[in-house]
Short mmCIF file of C-alpha atoms and ligand atoms in Angstrom, two decimals:
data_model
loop_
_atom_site.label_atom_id
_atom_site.label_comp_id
_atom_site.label_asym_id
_atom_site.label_seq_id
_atom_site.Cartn_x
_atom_site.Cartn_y
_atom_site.Cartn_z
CA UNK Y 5 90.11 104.85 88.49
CA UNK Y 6 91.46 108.26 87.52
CA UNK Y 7 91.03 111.65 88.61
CA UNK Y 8 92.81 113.34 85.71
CA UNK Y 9 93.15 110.55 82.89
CA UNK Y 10 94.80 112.90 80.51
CA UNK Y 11 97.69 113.57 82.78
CA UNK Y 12 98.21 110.19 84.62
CA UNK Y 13 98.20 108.90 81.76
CA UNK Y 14 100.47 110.84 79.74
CA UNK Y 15 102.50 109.27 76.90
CA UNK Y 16 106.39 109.74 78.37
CA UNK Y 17 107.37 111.65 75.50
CA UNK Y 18 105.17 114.34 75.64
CA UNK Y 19 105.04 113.87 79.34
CA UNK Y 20 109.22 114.82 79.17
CA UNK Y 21 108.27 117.53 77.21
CA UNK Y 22 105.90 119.17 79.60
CA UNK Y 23 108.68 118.58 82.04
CA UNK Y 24 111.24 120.17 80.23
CA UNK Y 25 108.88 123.53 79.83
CA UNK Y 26 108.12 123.46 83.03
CA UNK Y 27 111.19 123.30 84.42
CA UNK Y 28 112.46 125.95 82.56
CA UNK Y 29 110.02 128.11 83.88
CA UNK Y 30 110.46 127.47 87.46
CA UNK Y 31 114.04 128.16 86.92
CA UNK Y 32 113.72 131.36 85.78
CA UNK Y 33 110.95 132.40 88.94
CA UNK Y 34 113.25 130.77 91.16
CA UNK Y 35 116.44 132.71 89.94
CA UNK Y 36 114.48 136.62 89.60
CA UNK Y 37 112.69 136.38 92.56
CA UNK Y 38 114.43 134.76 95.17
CA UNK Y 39 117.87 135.94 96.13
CA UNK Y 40 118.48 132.62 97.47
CA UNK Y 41 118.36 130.97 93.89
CA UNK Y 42 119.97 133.83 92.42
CA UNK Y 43 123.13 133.82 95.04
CA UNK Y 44 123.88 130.11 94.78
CA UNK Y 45 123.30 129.93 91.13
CA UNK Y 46 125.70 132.87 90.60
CA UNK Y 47 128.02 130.83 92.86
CA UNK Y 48 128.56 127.74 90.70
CA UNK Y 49 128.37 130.45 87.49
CA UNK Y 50 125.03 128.65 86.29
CA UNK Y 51 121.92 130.50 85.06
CA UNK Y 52 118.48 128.86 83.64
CA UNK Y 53 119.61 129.30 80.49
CA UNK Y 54 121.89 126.59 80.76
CA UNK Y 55 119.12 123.93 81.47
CA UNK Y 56 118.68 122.76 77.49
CA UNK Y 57 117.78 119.39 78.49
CA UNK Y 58 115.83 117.51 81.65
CA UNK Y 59 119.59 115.69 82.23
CA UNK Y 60 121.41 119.43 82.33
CA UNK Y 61 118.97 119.33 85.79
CA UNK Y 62 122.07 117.60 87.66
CA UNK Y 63 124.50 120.67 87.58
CA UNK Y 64 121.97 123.20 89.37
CA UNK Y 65 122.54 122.99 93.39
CA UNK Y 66 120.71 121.44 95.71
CA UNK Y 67 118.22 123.13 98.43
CA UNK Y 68 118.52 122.38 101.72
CA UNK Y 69 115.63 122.18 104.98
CA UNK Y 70 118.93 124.68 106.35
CA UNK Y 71 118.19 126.72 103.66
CA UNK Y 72 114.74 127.39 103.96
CA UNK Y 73 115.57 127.87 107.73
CA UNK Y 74 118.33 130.41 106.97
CA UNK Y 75 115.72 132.43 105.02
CA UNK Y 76 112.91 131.78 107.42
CA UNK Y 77 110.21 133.01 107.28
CA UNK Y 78 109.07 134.24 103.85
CA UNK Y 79 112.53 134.32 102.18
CA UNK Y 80 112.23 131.85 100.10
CA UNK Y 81 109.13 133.27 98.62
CA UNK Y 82 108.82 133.85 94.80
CA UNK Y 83 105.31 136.19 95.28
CA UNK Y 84 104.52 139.03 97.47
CA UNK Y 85 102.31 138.05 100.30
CA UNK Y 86 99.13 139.46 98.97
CA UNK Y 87 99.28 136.55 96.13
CA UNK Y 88 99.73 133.81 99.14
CA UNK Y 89 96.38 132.61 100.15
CA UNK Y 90 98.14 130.01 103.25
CA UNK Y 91 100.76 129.25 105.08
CA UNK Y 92 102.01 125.97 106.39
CA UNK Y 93 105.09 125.10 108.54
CA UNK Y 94 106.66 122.42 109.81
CA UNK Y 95 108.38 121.70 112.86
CA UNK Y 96 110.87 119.34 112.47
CA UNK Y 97 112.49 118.34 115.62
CA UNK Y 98 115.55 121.19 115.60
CA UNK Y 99 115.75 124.68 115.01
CA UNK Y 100 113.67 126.83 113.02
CA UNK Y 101 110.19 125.41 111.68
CA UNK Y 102 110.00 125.70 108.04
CA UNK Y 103 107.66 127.87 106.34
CA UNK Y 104 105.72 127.33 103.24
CA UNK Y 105 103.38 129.27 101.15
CA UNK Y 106 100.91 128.48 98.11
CA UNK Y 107 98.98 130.79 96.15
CA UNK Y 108 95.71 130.63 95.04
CA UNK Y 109 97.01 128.18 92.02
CA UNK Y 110 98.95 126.31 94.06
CA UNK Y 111 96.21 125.29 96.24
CA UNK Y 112 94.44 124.04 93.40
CA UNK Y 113 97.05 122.17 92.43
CA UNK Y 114 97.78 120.63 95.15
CA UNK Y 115 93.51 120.28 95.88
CA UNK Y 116 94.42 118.28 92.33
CA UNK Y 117 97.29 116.17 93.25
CA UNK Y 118 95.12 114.86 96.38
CA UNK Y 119 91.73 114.14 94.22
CA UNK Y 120 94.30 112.10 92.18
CA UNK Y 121 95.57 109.93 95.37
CA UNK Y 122 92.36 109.57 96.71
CA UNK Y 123 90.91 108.29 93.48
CA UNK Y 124 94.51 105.91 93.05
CA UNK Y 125 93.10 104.42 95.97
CA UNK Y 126 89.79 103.54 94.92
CA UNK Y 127 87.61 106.70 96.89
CA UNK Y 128 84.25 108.20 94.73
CA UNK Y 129 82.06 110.41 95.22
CA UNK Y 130 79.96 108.52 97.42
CA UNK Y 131 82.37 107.72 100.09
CA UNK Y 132 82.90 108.98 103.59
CA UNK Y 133 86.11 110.08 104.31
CA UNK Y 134 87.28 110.33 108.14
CA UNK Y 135 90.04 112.49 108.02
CA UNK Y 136 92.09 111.61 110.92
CA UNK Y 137 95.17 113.59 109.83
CA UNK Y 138 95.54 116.49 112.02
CA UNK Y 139 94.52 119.58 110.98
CA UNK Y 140 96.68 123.16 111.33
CA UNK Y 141 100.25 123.51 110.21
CA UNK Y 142 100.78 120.13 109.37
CA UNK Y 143 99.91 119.32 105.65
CA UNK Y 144 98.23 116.18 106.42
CA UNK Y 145 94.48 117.46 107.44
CA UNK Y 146 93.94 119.73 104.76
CA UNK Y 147 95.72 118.84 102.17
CA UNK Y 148 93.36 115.52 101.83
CA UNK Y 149 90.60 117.90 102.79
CA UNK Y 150 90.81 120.07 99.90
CA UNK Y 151 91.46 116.78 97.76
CA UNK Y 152 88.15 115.17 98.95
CA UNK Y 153 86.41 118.27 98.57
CA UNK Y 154 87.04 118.55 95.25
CA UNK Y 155 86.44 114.97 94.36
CA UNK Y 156 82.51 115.64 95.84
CA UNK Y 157 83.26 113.04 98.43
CA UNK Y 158 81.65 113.71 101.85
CA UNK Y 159 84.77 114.44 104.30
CA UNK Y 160 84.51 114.27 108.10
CA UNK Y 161 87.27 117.02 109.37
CA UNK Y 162 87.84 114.74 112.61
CA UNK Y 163 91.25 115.49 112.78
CA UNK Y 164 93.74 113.02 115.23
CA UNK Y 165 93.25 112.00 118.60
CA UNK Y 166 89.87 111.34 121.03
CA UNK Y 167 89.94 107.69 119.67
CA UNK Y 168 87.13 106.72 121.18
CA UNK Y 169 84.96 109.26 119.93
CA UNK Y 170 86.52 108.46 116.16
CA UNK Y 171 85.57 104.53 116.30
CA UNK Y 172 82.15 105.67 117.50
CA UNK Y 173 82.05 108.49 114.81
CA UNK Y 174 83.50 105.76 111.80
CA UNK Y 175 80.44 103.56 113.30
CA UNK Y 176 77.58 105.96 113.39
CA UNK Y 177 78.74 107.74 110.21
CA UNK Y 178 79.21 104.74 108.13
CA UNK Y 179 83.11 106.20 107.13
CA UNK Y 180 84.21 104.05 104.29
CA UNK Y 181 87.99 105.46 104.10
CA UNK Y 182 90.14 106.28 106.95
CA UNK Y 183 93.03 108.39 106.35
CA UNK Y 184 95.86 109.00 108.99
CA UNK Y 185 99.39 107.89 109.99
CA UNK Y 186 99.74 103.85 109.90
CA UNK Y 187 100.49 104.27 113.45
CA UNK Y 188 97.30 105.77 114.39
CA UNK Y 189 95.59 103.12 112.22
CA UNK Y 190 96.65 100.55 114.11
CA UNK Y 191 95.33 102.44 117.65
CA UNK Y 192 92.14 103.29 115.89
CA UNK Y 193 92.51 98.90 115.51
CA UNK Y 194 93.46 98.38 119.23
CA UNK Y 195 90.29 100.92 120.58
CA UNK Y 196 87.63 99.32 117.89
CA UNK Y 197 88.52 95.90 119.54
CA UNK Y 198 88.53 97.33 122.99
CA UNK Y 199 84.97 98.75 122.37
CA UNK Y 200 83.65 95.27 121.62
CA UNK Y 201 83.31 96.16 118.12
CA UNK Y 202 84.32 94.08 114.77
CA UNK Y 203 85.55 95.24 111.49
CA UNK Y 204 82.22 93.63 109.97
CA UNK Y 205 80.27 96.00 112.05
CA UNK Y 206 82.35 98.98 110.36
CA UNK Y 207 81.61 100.19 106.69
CA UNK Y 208 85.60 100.73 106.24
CA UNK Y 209 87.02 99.71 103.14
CA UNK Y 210 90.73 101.39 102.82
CA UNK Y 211 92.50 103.54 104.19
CA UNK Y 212 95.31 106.07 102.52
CA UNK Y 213 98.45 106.21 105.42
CA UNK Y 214 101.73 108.47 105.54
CA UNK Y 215 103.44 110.69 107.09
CA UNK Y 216 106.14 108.37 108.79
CA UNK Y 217 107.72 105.26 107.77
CA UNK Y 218 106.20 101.89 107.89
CA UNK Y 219 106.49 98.77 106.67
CA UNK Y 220 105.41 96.20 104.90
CA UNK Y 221 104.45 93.97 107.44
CA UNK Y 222 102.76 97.13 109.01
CA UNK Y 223 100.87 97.22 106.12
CA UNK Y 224 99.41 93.60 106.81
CA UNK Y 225 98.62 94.31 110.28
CA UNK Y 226 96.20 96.83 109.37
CA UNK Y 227 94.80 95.67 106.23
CA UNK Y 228 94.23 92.32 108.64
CA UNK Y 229 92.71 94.22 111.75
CA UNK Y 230 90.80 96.55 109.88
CA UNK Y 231 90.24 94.09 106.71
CA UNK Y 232 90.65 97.33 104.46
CA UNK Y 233 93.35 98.29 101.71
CA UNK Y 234 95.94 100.58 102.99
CA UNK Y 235 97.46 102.32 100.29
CA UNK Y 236 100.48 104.49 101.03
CA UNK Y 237 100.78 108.17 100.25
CA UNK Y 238 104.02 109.99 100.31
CA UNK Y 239 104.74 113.66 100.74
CA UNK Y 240 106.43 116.62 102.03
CA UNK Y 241 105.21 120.13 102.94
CA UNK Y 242 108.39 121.69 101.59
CA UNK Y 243 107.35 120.01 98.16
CA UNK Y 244 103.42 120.53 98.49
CA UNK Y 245 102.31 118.25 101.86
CA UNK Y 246 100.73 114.95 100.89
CA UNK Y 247 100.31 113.95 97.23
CA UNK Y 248 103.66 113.98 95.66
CA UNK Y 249 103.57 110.29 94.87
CA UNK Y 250 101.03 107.75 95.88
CA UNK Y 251 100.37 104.06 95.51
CA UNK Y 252 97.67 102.69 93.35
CA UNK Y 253 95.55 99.57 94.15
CA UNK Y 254 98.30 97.23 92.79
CA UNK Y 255 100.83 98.55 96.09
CA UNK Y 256 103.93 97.95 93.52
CA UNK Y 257 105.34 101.33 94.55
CA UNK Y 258 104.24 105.34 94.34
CA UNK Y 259 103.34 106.99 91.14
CA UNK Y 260 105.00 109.83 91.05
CA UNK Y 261 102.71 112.90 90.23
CA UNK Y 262 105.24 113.47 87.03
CA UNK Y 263 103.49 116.16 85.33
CA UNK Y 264 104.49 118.52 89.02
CA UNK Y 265 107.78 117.28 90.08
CA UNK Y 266 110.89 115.99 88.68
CA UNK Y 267 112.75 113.35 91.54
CA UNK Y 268 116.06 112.48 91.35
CA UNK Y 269 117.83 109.45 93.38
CA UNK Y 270 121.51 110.51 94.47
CA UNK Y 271 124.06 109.06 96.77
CA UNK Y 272 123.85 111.34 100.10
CA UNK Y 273 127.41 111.20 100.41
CA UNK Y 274 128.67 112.20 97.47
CA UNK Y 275 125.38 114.24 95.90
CA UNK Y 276 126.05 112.02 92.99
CA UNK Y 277 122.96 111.34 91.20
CA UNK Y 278 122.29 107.34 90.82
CA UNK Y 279 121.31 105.10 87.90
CA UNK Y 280 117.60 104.34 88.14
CA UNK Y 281 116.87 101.15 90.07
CA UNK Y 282 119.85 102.12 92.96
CA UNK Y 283 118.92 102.93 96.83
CA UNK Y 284 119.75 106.53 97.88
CA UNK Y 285 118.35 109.95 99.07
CA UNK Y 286 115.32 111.43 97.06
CA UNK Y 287 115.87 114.80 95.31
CA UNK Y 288 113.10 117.03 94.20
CA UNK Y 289 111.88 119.45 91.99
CA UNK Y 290 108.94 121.45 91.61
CA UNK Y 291 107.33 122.29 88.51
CA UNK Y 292 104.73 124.27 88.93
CA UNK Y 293 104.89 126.15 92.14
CA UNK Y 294 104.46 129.45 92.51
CA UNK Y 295 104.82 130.48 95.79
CA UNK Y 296 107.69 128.22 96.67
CA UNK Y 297 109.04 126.56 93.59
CA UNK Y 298 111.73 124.36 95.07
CA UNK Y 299 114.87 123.67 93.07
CA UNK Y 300 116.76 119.54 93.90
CA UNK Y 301 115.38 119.69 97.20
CA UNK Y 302 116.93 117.26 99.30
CA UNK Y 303 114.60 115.23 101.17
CA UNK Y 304 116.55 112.88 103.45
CA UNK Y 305 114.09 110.46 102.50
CA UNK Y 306 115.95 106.80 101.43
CA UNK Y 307 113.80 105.23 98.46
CA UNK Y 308 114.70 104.09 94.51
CA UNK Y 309 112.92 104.54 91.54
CA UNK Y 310 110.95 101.98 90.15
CA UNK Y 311 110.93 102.15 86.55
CA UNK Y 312 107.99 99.72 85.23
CA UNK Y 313 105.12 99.41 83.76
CA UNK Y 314 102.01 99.22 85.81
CA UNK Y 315 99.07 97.57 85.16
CA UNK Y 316 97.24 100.70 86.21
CA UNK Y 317 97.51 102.33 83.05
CA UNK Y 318 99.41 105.56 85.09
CA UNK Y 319 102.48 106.08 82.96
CA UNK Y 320 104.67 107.71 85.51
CA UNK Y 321 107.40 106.40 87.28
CA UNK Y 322 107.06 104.90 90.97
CA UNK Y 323 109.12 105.22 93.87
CA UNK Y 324 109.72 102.16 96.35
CA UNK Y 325 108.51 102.76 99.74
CA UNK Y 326 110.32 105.04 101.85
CA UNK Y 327 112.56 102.92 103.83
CA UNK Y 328 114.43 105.67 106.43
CA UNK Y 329 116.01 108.35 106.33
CA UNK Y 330 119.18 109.78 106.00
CA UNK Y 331 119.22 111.71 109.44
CA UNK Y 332 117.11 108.38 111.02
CA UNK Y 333 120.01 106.01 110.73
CA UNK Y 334 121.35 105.33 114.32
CA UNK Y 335 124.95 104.33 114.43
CA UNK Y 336 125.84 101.81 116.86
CA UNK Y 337 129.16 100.84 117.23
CA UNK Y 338 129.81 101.93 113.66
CA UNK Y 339 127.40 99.88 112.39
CA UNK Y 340 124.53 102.13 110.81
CA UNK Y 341 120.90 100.84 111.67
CA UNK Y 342 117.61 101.90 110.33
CA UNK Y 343 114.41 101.75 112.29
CA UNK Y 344 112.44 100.16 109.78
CA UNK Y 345 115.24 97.00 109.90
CA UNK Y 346 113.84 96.30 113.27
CA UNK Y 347 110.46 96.87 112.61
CA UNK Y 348 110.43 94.34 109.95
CA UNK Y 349 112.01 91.65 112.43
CA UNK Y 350 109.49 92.49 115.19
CA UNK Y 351 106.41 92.18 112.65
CA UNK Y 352 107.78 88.98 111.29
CA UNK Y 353 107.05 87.26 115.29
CA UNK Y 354 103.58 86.88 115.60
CA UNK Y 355 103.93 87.22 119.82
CA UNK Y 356 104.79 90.71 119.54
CA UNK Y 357 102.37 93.60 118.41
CA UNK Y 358 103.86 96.29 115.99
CA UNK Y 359 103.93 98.65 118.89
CA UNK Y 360 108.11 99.24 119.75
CA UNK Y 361 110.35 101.95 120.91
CA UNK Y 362 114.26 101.77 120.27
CA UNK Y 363 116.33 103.72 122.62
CA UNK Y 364 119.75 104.11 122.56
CA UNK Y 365 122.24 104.84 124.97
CA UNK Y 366 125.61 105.00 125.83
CA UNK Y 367 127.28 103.11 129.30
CA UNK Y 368 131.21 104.89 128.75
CA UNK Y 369 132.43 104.24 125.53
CA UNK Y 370 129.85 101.58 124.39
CA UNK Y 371 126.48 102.29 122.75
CA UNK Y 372 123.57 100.57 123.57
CA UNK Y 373 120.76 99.83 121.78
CA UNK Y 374 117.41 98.27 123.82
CA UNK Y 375 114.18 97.50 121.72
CA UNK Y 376 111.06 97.49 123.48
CA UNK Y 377 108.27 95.78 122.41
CA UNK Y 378 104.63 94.63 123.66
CA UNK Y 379 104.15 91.33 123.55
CA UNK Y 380 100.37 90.46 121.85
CA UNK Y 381 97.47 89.54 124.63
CA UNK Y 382 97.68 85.95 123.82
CA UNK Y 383 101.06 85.30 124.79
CA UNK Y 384 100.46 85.04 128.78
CA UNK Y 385 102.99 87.11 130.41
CA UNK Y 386 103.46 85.22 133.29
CA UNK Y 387 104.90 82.32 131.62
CA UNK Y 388 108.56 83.47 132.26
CA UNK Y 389 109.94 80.76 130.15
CA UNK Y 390 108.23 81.18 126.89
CA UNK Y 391 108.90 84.73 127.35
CA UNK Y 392 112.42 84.40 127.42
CA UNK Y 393 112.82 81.85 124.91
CA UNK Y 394 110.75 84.89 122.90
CA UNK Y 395 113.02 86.98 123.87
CA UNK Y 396 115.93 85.49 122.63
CA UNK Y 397 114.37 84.59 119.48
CA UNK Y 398 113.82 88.53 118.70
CA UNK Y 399 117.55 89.20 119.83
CA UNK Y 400 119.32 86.62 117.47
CA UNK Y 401 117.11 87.78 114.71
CA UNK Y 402 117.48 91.44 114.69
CA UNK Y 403 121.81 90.47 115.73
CA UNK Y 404 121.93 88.20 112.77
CA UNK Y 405 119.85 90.92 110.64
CA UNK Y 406 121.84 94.03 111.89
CA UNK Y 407 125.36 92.81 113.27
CA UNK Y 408 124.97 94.63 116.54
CA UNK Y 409 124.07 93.13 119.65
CA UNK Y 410 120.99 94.29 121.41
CA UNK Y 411 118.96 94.03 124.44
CA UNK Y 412 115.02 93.02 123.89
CA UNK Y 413 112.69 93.77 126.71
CA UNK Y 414 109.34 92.53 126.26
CA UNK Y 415 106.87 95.11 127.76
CA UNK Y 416 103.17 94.34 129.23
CA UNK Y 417 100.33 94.49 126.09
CA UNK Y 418 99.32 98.56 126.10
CA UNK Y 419 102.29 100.14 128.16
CA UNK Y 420 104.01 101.91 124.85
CA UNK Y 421 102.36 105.17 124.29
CA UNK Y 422 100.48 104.95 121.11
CA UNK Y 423 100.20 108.17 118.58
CA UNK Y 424 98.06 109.88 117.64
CA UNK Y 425 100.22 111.67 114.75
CA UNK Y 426 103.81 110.64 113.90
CA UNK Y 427 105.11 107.98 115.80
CA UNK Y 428 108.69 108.64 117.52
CA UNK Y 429 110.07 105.46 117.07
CA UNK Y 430 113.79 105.95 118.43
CA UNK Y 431 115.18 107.79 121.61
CA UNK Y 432 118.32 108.74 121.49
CA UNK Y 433 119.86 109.23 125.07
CA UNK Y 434 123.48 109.88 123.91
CA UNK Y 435 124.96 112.98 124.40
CA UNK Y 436 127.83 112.75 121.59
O1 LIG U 525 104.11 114.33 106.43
C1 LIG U 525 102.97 115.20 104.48
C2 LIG U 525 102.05 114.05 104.50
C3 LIG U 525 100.85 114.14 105.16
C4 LIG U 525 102.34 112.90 103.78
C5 LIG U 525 99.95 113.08 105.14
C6 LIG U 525 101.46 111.85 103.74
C7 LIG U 525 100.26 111.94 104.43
P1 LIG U 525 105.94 116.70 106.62
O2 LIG U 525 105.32 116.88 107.96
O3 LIG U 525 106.66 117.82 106.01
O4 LIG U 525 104.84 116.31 105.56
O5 LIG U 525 106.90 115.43 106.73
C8 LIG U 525 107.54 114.92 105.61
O6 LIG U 525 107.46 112.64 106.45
O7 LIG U 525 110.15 113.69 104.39
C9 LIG U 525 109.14 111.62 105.18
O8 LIG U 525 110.28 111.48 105.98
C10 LIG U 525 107.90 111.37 106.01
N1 LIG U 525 106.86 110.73 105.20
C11 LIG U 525 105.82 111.29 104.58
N2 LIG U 525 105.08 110.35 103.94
C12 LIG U 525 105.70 109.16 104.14
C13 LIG U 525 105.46 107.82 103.74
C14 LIG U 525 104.01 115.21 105.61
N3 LIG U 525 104.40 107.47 103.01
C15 LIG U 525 108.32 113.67 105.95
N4 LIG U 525 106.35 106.87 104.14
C16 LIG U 525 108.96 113.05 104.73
C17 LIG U 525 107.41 107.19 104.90
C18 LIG U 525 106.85 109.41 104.95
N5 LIG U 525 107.68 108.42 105.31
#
């Protein structure tokens, strides 16, 4: 099902065409109305008159979150205020929040890009939508709003948290797509059960998640507890909010919303930009902003491009799922660990729930890394031996998996806090 057939389904050709215009004429905005453009352009002696082809897009600079912080608030504006219509921001867990702006067009745009996702993942005009993302400065609650709205589905602005009140609210108002974090999901799961209710008593049938990384496996847990499809949706305010790419009912990666933004996959060390296919930091590029068109922004976001042919019919090019980030990566003892390496270990044991916390700390010279994890409500927690042979199981698998020796402790069903947003997954006690 498509939103926007002619577009999604673009022949590449005239798709890299549309590109290529595009791009030219985001270059110019960006360089004669932002000084920030126009400064580091000048720097490397570059204009937009050098872009000739969509390749020449490698020797423009990148943008930086720092940047948009150093020019915070409006500074990275290409409009005067009385052409924004809203504002988002945010916050990012240092410094400065970052501000971003859309105009009038923009919001349609992006009011587009959603009514495409939602449709990838099979929602129509007759479906409730409980929109669990929360709304205000985060991107997540309206954005899919907007999306919905313009789709003519009905959407129920529930925004996160009071669980309770959302099972009994996706019961009474027959909801038929959920979308939130995958954390939350999997709390909505937990409270649904707790209330004595069943998935068959629910008229849920999928669910788009993002926001924060998951996996896989996470994936399974909630398509099994809430027997719906959960498609995952990628985004980024600094690039819109949600709707930049998004997976389609075949889950073999996100379509990239092409005809909007160019992405690039380049080695965060060396800024080097990667053959297609190879692991490394996500680079973007806006192509029709207005407000804030956004030159090789540099997500921190660790994916690769999938180049293939999908039996959707969507002729774009996907990205794998986002598997960590660049600032994410915890280095223990020189060995560099991603959350979502542990999660996949802890999902794989079917004692455990996919509720963990990894904390790390440092005793003198020598880091520490402790994963806590519930174990499920069938595995009795007074049986001292089967826990520790569980135990041990989940320490020689994530060891063997990661290198690094760790300590498991296995925590009472319930005692982790749940979100009801982003999950922090990692706590970082080391002051280095
Ligand atoms: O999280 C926009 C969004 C809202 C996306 C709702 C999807 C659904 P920010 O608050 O600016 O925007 O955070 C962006 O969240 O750089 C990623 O690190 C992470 N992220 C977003 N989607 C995914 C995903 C919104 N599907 C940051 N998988 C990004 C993994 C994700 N990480």
């Amino acid at each position: 099902m498509y939103w926007n057939q002619k577009f999604e389904c673009l022949p590449r050709e005239a798709l890299k065409n549309l590109q290529l215009e595009r791009l030219k004429q985001t270059l110019e905005r960006a360089y004669h109305n932002v000084p920030h453009y126009r400064n580091i352009m000048q720097q490397e002696s570059i204009e937009p008159k050098d872009l000739e082809s969509l390749e020449d897009l490698r020797k423009f600079p990148f943008t930086r979150k720092q940047d948009l912080r150093d020019n915070y608030p409006y500074g990275m504006f290409a409009v005067s205020l009385s052409e924004v219509v809203r504002i988002h921001s945010s916050s990012g867990t240092t410094g400065k929040p970052t501000v971003v702006g859309y105009t009038r067009n923009d919001l349609n745009t992006w009011s587009e890009l959603m009514a495409r996702a939602l449709m990838s993942a099979g929602v129509q005009k007759e479906d409730v939508i409980q929109n669990a993302y929360g709304y205000g400065l985060f991107t997540g609650g309206l954005g899919v709003h907007y999306g919905a709205e313009k789709i003519g589905a009905s959407i129920i602005p529930i925004s996160g948290g009071n669980t309770k009140r959302q099972v009994m609210i996706m019961k009474d108002y027959e909801s038929t797509i959920l979308t939130c974090t995958p954390s939350y999901a999997l709390f909505i799961a937990e409270v649904i059960k707790e209330m004595g209710l069943k998935p068959a008593d629910l008229k849920l049938k999928a669910g788009l998640f993002g926001a924060e990384p998951w996996s896989e496996n996470m994936r399974k847990e909630i398509e099994e507890k809430l027997e719906i499809l959960a498609i995952d949706i990628y985004g980024l305010s600094e690039i819109i909010g949600p709707g930049v790419a998004v997976e389609c009912k075949y889950k073999s990666g996100l379509h990239i919303m092409e005809d909007h933004f160019i992405v690039e996959v380049i080695n965060p060390k060396t800024g080097e930009v990667l053959p297609t296919g190879e692991k490394g930091e996500l680079v973007f590029t806006s192509l029709t902003k207005e407000a804030l068109p956004i030159i090789r922004y540099r997500t921190g976001d660790i994916s690769r491009i999938i180049n293939e042919k999908c039996d959707c019919g969507r002729t774009s090019i996907k990205i794998g799922r986002i598997e960590g980030r660049t600032d994410d990566m915890i280095i223990i003892r020189g060995v560099n660990v991603f959350p979502s390496q542990i999660e996949h270990v802890l999902l794989e044991i079917e004692e455990v729930e996919p509720n963990y916390q990894i904390i790390v700390d440092r005793e003198g010279q020598l880091d520490n890394l402790e994963v806590q994890v519930e174990v499920s409500e069938k595995t009795f927690f007074d049986e001292v031996k089967r826990l520790e042979s569980l135990n041990k199981k989940i320490r020689n698998e994530i060891e063997s998996l990661l290198g690094v020796s760790v300590r498991v402790k296995l925590v009472e069903p319930k005692t982790i806090t749940r979100s009801e947003g982003k999950a922090k997954r990692v706590i970082d006690k080391r002051k280095i």
